[in-house]
Amino acid sequence: MKKTILIIAGILVIGGGVYAYMQTQNQDAQSVEKTINLMGIEMTEEQAKDHCKVMPNMAGCAEYLN
């Protein structure tokens, strides 16, 4: 009985650790890559710069042309 309780407790501790680790990884990934919305299109800052080079007169492109 004690062995079973220890096994279950160990599984819960490991599962909780994995869950906490995955949550921090997801938050880090979201904070690293900033997304920009130009005319309803979600893109990264680099994609916005490339897009605005092709369409420089598009609304919202002024800050990404430099």
mmCIF file of N, CA, C and O in Angstrom:
data_model
loop_
_atom_site.group_PDB
_atom_site.id
_atom_site.type_symbol
_atom_site.label_atom_id
_atom_site.label_comp_id
_atom_site.label_asym_id
_atom_site.label_seq_id
_atom_site.Cartn_x
_atom_site.Cartn_y
_atom_site.Cartn_z
ATOM 1 N N MET A 1 0.821 -1.198 0.000
ATOM 2 C CA MET A 1 0.000 0.000 0.000
ATOM 3 C C MET A 1 0.867 1.266 0.000
ATOM 4 O O MET A 1 0.598 2.190 -0.748
ATOM 5 N N LYS A 2 1.906 1.278 0.851
ATOM 6 C CA LYS A 2 2.788 2.442 0.903
ATOM 7 C C LYS A 2 3.507 2.631 -0.429
ATOM 8 O O LYS A 2 3.704 3.756 -0.872
ATOM 9 N N LYS A 3 3.875 1.510 -1.038
ATOM 10 C CA LYS A 3 4.575 1.570 -2.310
ATOM 11 C C LYS A 3 3.685 2.207 -3.381
ATOM 12 O O LYS A 3 4.136 3.034 -4.177
ATOM 13 N N THR A 4 2.419 1.841 -3.402
ATOM 14 C CA THR A 4 1.468 2.377 -4.367
ATOM 15 C C THR A 4 1.284 3.879 -4.167
ATOM 16 O O THR A 4 1.266 4.647 -5.136
ATOM 17 N N ILE A 5 1.173 4.303 -2.928
ATOM 18 C CA ILE A 5 1.006 5.726 -2.627
ATOM 19 C C ILE A 5 2.243 6.511 -3.062
ATOM 20 O O ILE A 5 2.135 7.594 -3.634
ATOM 21 N N LEU A 6 3.434 5.945 -2.817
ATOM 22 C CA LEU A 6 4.664 6.620 -3.229
ATOM 23 C C LEU A 6 4.770 6.710 -4.747
ATOM 24 O O LEU A 6 5.216 7.728 -5.282
ATOM 25 N N ILE A 7 4.360 5.675 -5.437
ATOM 26 C CA ILE A 7 4.389 5.688 -6.907
ATOM 27 C C ILE A 7 3.437 6.759 -7.439
ATOM 28 O O ILE A 7 3.793 7.547 -8.319
ATOM 29 N N ILE A 8 2.243 6.807 -6.901
ATOM 30 C CA ILE A 8 1.260 7.811 -7.344
ATOM 31 C C ILE A 8 1.758 9.214 -7.035
ATOM 32 O O ILE A 8 1.663 10.121 -7.858
ATOM 33 N N ALA A 9 2.328 9.409 -5.847
ATOM 34 C CA ALA A 9 2.871 10.718 -5.477
ATOM 35 C C ALA A 9 4.006 11.122 -6.421
ATOM 36 O O ALA A 9 4.093 12.278 -6.852
ATOM 37 N N GLY A 10 4.857 10.165 -6.757
ATOM 38 C CA GLY A 10 5.957 10.441 -7.690
ATOM 39 C C GLY A 10 5.452 10.835 -9.063
ATOM 40 O O GLY A 10 5.960 11.772 -9.685
ATOM 41 N N ILE A 11 4.434 10.133 -9.531
ATOM 42 C CA ILE A 11 3.846 10.464 -10.838
ATOM 43 C C ILE A 11 3.260 11.873 -10.813
ATOM 44 O O ILE A 11 3.435 12.640 -11.763
ATOM 45 N N LEU A 12 2.581 12.222 -9.730
ATOM 46 C CA LEU A 12 2.001 13.562 -9.625
ATOM 47 C C LEU A 12 3.075 14.644 -9.584
ATOM 48 O O LEU A 12 2.933 15.702 -10.204
ATOM 49 N N VAL A 13 4.144 14.392 -8.863
ATOM 50 C CA VAL A 13 5.236 15.369 -8.778
ATOM 51 C C VAL A 13 5.892 15.542 -10.142
ATOM 52 O O VAL A 13 6.120 16.671 -10.599
ATOM 53 N N ILE A 14 6.192 14.454 -10.811
ATOM 54 C CA ILE A 14 6.818 14.531 -12.138
ATOM 55 C C ILE A 14 5.871 15.202 -13.128
ATOM 56 O O ILE A 14 6.275 16.061 -13.914
ATOM 57 N N GLY A 15 4.595 14.814 -13.087
ATOM 58 C CA GLY A 15 3.613 15.426 -13.986
ATOM 59 C C GLY A 15 3.485 16.919 -13.747
ATOM 60 O O GLY A 15 3.407 17.709 -14.685
ATOM 61 N N GLY A 16 3.473 17.331 -12.489
ATOM 62 C CA GLY A 16 3.404 18.753 -12.164
ATOM 63 C C GLY A 16 4.634 19.509 -12.646
ATOM 64 O O GLY A 16 4.534 20.623 -13.147
ATOM 65 N N GLY A 17 5.783 18.890 -12.516
ATOM 66 C CA GLY A 17 7.021 19.512 -13.002
ATOM 67 C C GLY A 17 7.030 19.669 -14.508
ATOM 68 O O GLY A 17 7.418 20.711 -15.035
ATOM 69 N N VAL A 18 6.586 18.646 -15.211
ATOM 70 C CA VAL A 18 6.518 18.709 -16.674
ATOM 71 C C VAL A 18 5.525 19.791 -17.098
ATOM 72 O O VAL A 18 5.783 20.573 -18.011
ATOM 73 N N TYR A 19 4.381 19.850 -16.447
ATOM 74 C CA TYR A 19 3.376 20.866 -16.767
ATOM 75 C C TYR A 19 3.938 22.273 -16.555
ATOM 76 O O TYR A 19 3.790 23.149 -17.414
ATOM 77 N N ALA A 20 4.599 22.512 -15.434
ATOM 78 C CA ALA A 20 5.175 23.827 -15.149
ATOM 79 C C ALA A 20 6.241 24.177 -16.179
ATOM 80 O O ALA A 20 6.310 25.317 -16.659
ATOM 81 N N TYR A 21 7.065 23.225 -16.547
ATOM 82 C CA TYR A 21 8.106 23.452 -17.552
ATOM 83 C C TYR A 21 7.490 23.827 -18.902
ATOM 84 O O TYR A 21 7.926 24.763 -19.563
ATOM 85 N N MET A 22 6.458 23.111 -19.317
ATOM 86 C CA MET A 22 5.822 23.382 -20.602
ATOM 87 C C MET A 22 5.167 24.771 -20.600
ATOM 88 O O MET A 22 5.189 25.465 -21.611
ATOM 89 N N GLN A 23 4.599 25.180 -19.485
ATOM 90 C CA GLN A 23 3.974 26.495 -19.410
ATOM 91 C C GLN A 23 5.018 27.603 -19.555
ATOM 92 O O GLN A 23 4.782 28.587 -20.242
ATOM 93 N N THR A 24 6.178 27.442 -18.930
ATOM 94 C CA THR A 24 7.217 28.467 -19.056
ATOM 95 C C THR A 24 7.775 28.491 -20.467
ATOM 96 O O THR A 24 8.103 29.551 -20.981
ATOM 97 N N GLN A 25 7.882 27.339 -21.110
ATOM 98 C CA GLN A 25 8.368 27.302 -22.483
ATOM 99 C C GLN A 25 7.406 28.005 -23.424
ATOM 100 O O GLN A 25 7.821 28.715 -24.333
ATOM 101 N N ASN A 26 6.106 27.797 -23.224
ATOM 102 C CA ASN A 26 5.110 28.455 -24.070
ATOM 103 C C ASN A 26 5.145 29.960 -23.886
ATOM 104 O O ASN A 26 5.035 30.716 -24.848
ATOM 105 N N GLN A 27 5.302 30.434 -22.666
ATOM 106 C CA GLN A 27 5.356 31.866 -22.408
ATOM 107 C C GLN A 27 6.599 32.473 -23.028
ATOM 108 O O GLN A 27 6.554 33.559 -23.587
ATOM 109 N N ASP A 28 7.739 31.769 -22.945
ATOM 110 C CA ASP A 28 8.972 32.274 -23.539
ATOM 111 C C ASP A 28 8.837 32.370 -25.050
ATOM 112 O O ASP A 28 9.280 33.334 -25.659
ATOM 113 N N ALA A 29 8.240 31.379 -25.668
ATOM 114 C CA ALA A 29 8.081 31.380 -27.112
ATOM 115 C C ALA A 29 7.171 32.513 -27.560
ATOM 116 O O ALA A 29 7.419 33.145 -28.582
ATOM 117 N N GLN A 30 6.143 32.804 -26.798
ATOM 118 C CA GLN A 30 5.230 33.873 -27.170
ATOM 119 C C GLN A 30 5.871 35.241 -26.998
ATOM 120 O O GLN A 30 5.624 36.136 -27.780
ATOM 121 N N SER A 31 6.685 35.413 -25.986
ATOM 122 C CA SER A 31 7.285 36.714 -25.744
ATOM 123 C C SER A 31 8.429 36.998 -26.697
ATOM 124 O O SER A 31 8.740 38.151 -26.958
ATOM 125 N N VAL A 32 9.073 35.970 -27.234
ATOM 126 C CA VAL A 32 10.205 36.162 -28.126
ATOM 127 C C VAL A 32 9.741 36.672 -29.486
ATOM 128 O O VAL A 32 10.320 37.588 -30.041
ATOM 129 N N GLU A 33 8.701 36.089 -30.023
ATOM 130 C CA GLU A 33 8.254 36.436 -31.358
ATOM 131 C C GLU A 33 7.077 37.401 -31.299
ATOM 132 O O GLU A 33 5.956 37.022 -31.001
ATOM 133 N N LYS A 34 7.360 38.657 -31.583
ATOM 134 C CA LYS A 34 6.327 39.689 -31.579
ATOM 135 C C LYS A 34 5.598 39.641 -32.919
ATOM 136 O O LYS A 34 6.227 39.581 -33.972
ATOM 137 N N THR A 35 4.275 39.663 -32.878
ATOM 138 C CA THR A 35 3.526 39.663 -34.123
ATOM 139 C C THR A 35 2.917 41.037 -34.371
ATOM 140 O O THR A 35 2.609 41.778 -33.442
ATOM 141 N N ILE A 36 2.784 41.349 -35.625
ATOM 142 C CA ILE A 36 2.270 42.634 -36.071
ATOM 143 C C ILE A 36 1.063 42.365 -36.957
ATOM 144 O O ILE A 36 1.045 41.406 -37.718
ATOM 145 N N ASN A 37 0.066 43.222 -36.868
ATOM 146 C CA ASN A 37 -1.125 43.083 -37.675
ATOM 147 C C ASN A 37 -1.160 44.231 -38.676
ATOM 148 O O ASN A 37 -1.384 45.377 -38.313
ATOM 149 N N LEU A 38 -0.913 43.921 -39.938
ATOM 150 C CA LEU A 38 -1.004 44.917 -41.002
ATOM 151 C C LEU A 38 -2.178 44.548 -41.895
ATOM 152 O O LEU A 38 -2.187 43.493 -42.519
ATOM 153 N N MET A 39 -3.166 45.403 -41.919
ATOM 154 C CA MET A 39 -4.347 45.210 -42.765
ATOM 155 C C MET A 39 -4.993 43.840 -42.542
ATOM 156 O O MET A 39 -5.400 43.165 -43.486
ATOM 157 N N GLY A 40 -5.019 43.368 -41.292
ATOM 158 C CA GLY A 40 -5.652 42.101 -40.963
ATOM 159 C C GLY A 40 -4.775 40.881 -41.158
ATOM 160 O O GLY A 40 -5.229 39.763 -41.012
ATOM 161 N N ILE A 41 -3.508 41.087 -41.463
ATOM 162 C CA ILE A 41 -2.579 39.976 -41.675
ATOM 163 C C ILE A 41 -1.599 39.943 -40.509
ATOM 164 O O ILE A 41 -0.900 40.916 -40.250
ATOM 165 N N GLU A 42 -1.539 38.811 -39.787
ATOM 166 C CA GLU A 42 -0.589 38.641 -38.686
ATOM 167 C C GLU A 42 0.761 38.224 -39.260
ATOM 168 O O GLU A 42 0.843 37.295 -40.066
ATOM 169 N N MET A 43 1.820 38.919 -38.855
ATOM 170 C CA MET A 43 3.169 38.595 -39.329
ATOM 171 C C MET A 43 4.196 39.026 -38.302
ATOM 172 O O MET A 43 3.898 39.822 -37.417
ATOM 173 N N THR A 44 5.405 38.495 -38.457
ATOM 174 C CA THR A 44 6.499 38.905 -37.583
ATOM 175 C C THR A 44 7.029 40.258 -38.061
ATOM 176 O O THR A 44 6.684 40.728 -39.153
ATOM 177 N N GLU A 45 7.883 40.863 -37.251
ATOM 178 C CA GLU A 45 8.440 42.161 -37.630
ATOM 179 C C GLU A 45 9.266 42.051 -38.910
ATOM 180 O O GLU A 45 9.200 42.926 -39.776
ATOM 181 N N GLU A 46 10.008 40.977 -39.042
ATOM 182 C CA GLU A 46 10.820 40.772 -40.251
ATOM 183 C C GLU A 46 9.926 40.617 -41.483
ATOM 184 O O GLU A 46 10.216 41.170 -42.545
ATOM 185 N N GLN A 47 8.839 39.873 -41.348
ATOM 186 C CA GLN A 47 7.899 39.720 -42.455
ATOM 187 C C GLN A 47 7.251 41.055 -42.806
ATOM 188 O O GLN A 47 7.040 41.354 -43.978
ATOM 189 N N ALA A 48 6.954 41.864 -41.790
ATOM 190 C CA ALA A 48 6.358 43.175 -42.034
ATOM 191 C C ALA A 48 7.322 44.063 -42.810
ATOM 192 O O ALA A 48 6.920 44.776 -43.734
ATOM 193 N N LYS A 49 8.607 44.028 -42.451
ATOM 194 C CA LYS A 49 9.601 44.822 -43.183
ATOM 195 C C LYS A 49 9.687 44.392 -44.638
ATOM 196 O O LYS A 49 9.711 45.233 -45.535
ATOM 197 N N ASP A 50 9.730 43.082 -44.867
ATOM 198 C CA ASP A 50 9.787 42.573 -46.242
ATOM 199 C C ASP A 50 8.533 42.944 -47.023
ATOM 200 O O ASP A 50 8.603 43.343 -48.190
ATOM 201 N N HIS A 51 7.385 42.819 -46.386
ATOM 202 C CA HIS A 51 6.121 43.132 -47.032
ATOM 203 C C HIS A 51 6.032 44.618 -47.380
ATOM 204 O O HIS A 51 5.587 44.984 -48.469
ATOM 205 N N CYS A 52 6.485 45.466 -46.466
ATOM 206 C CA CYS A 52 6.400 46.910 -46.682
ATOM 207 C C CYS A 52 7.398 47.402 -47.725
ATOM 208 O O CYS A 52 7.193 48.455 -48.321
ATOM 209 N N LYS A 53 8.466 46.656 -47.974
ATOM 210 C CA LYS A 53 9.384 47.007 -49.060
ATOM 211 C C LYS A 53 8.674 46.866 -50.402
ATOM 212 O O LYS A 53 8.904 47.642 -51.310
ATOM 213 N N VAL A 54 7.816 45.866 -50.496
ATOM 214 C CA VAL A 54 7.084 45.615 -51.738
ATOM 215 C C VAL A 54 5.890 46.565 -51.874
ATOM 216 O O VAL A 54 5.562 47.011 -52.969
ATOM 217 N N MET A 55 5.248 46.892 -50.747
ATOM 218 C CA MET A 55 4.062 47.749 -50.752
ATOM 219 C C MET A 55 4.280 48.938 -49.805
ATOM 220 O O MET A 55 3.654 49.021 -48.746
ATOM 221 N N PRO A 56 5.162 49.868 -50.173
ATOM 222 C CA PRO A 56 5.530 50.945 -49.244
ATOM 223 C C PRO A 56 4.401 51.916 -48.908
ATOM 224 O O PRO A 56 4.449 52.563 -47.867
ATOM 225 N N ASN A 57 3.397 52.028 -49.737
ATOM 226 C CA ASN A 57 2.309 52.983 -49.483
ATOM 227 C C ASN A 57 1.169 52.376 -48.671
ATOM 228 O O ASN A 57 0.177 53.053 -48.418
ATOM 229 N N MET A 58 1.302 51.135 -48.258
ATOM 230 C CA MET A 58 0.247 50.485 -47.493
ATOM 231 C C MET A 58 0.153 51.107 -46.099
ATOM 232 O O MET A 58 1.161 51.479 -45.506
ATOM 233 N N ALA A 59 -1.059 51.204 -45.585
ATOM 234 C CA ALA A 59 -1.279 51.781 -44.257
ATOM 235 C C ALA A 59 -0.526 50.971 -43.193
ATOM 236 O O ALA A 59 -0.577 49.749 -43.184
ATOM 237 N N GLY A 60 0.202 51.659 -42.336
ATOM 238 C CA GLY A 60 0.943 51.018 -41.255
ATOM 239 C C GLY A 60 2.364 50.656 -41.603
ATOM 240 O O GLY A 60 3.122 50.192 -40.750
ATOM 241 N N CYS A 61 2.786 50.888 -42.853
ATOM 242 C CA CYS A 61 4.134 50.505 -43.274
ATOM 243 C C CYS A 61 5.209 51.557 -42.977
ATOM 244 O O CYS A 61 6.386 51.232 -43.036
ATOM 245 N N ALA A 62 4.811 52.739 -42.654
ATOM 246 C CA ALA A 62 5.794 53.833 -42.486
ATOM 247 C C ALA A 62 6.885 53.467 -41.474
ATOM 248 O O ALA A 62 8.060 53.722 -41.722
ATOM 249 N N GLU A 63 6.529 52.852 -40.357
ATOM 250 C CA GLU A 63 7.535 52.542 -39.333
ATOM 251 C C GLU A 63 8.434 51.368 -39.691
ATOM 252 O O GLU A 63 9.461 51.161 -39.055
ATOM 253 N N TYR A 64 8.095 50.574 -40.695
ATOM 254 C CA TYR A 64 8.899 49.404 -41.064
ATOM 255 C C TYR A 64 9.733 49.620 -42.309
ATOM 256 O O TYR A 64 10.405 48.722 -42.766
ATOM 257 N N LEU A 65 9.732 50.826 -42.865
ATOM 258 C CA LEU A 65 10.487 51.087 -44.080
ATOM 259 C C LEU A 65 11.938 51.466 -43.823
ATOM 260 O O LEU A 65 12.747 51.448 -44.725
ATOM 261 N N ASN A 66 12.302 51.815 -42.612
ATOM 262 C CA ASN A 66 13.686 52.223 -42.320
ATOM 263 C C ASN A 66 14.554 51.047 -42.009
ATOM 264 O O ASN A 66 14.322 50.169 -41.349
#
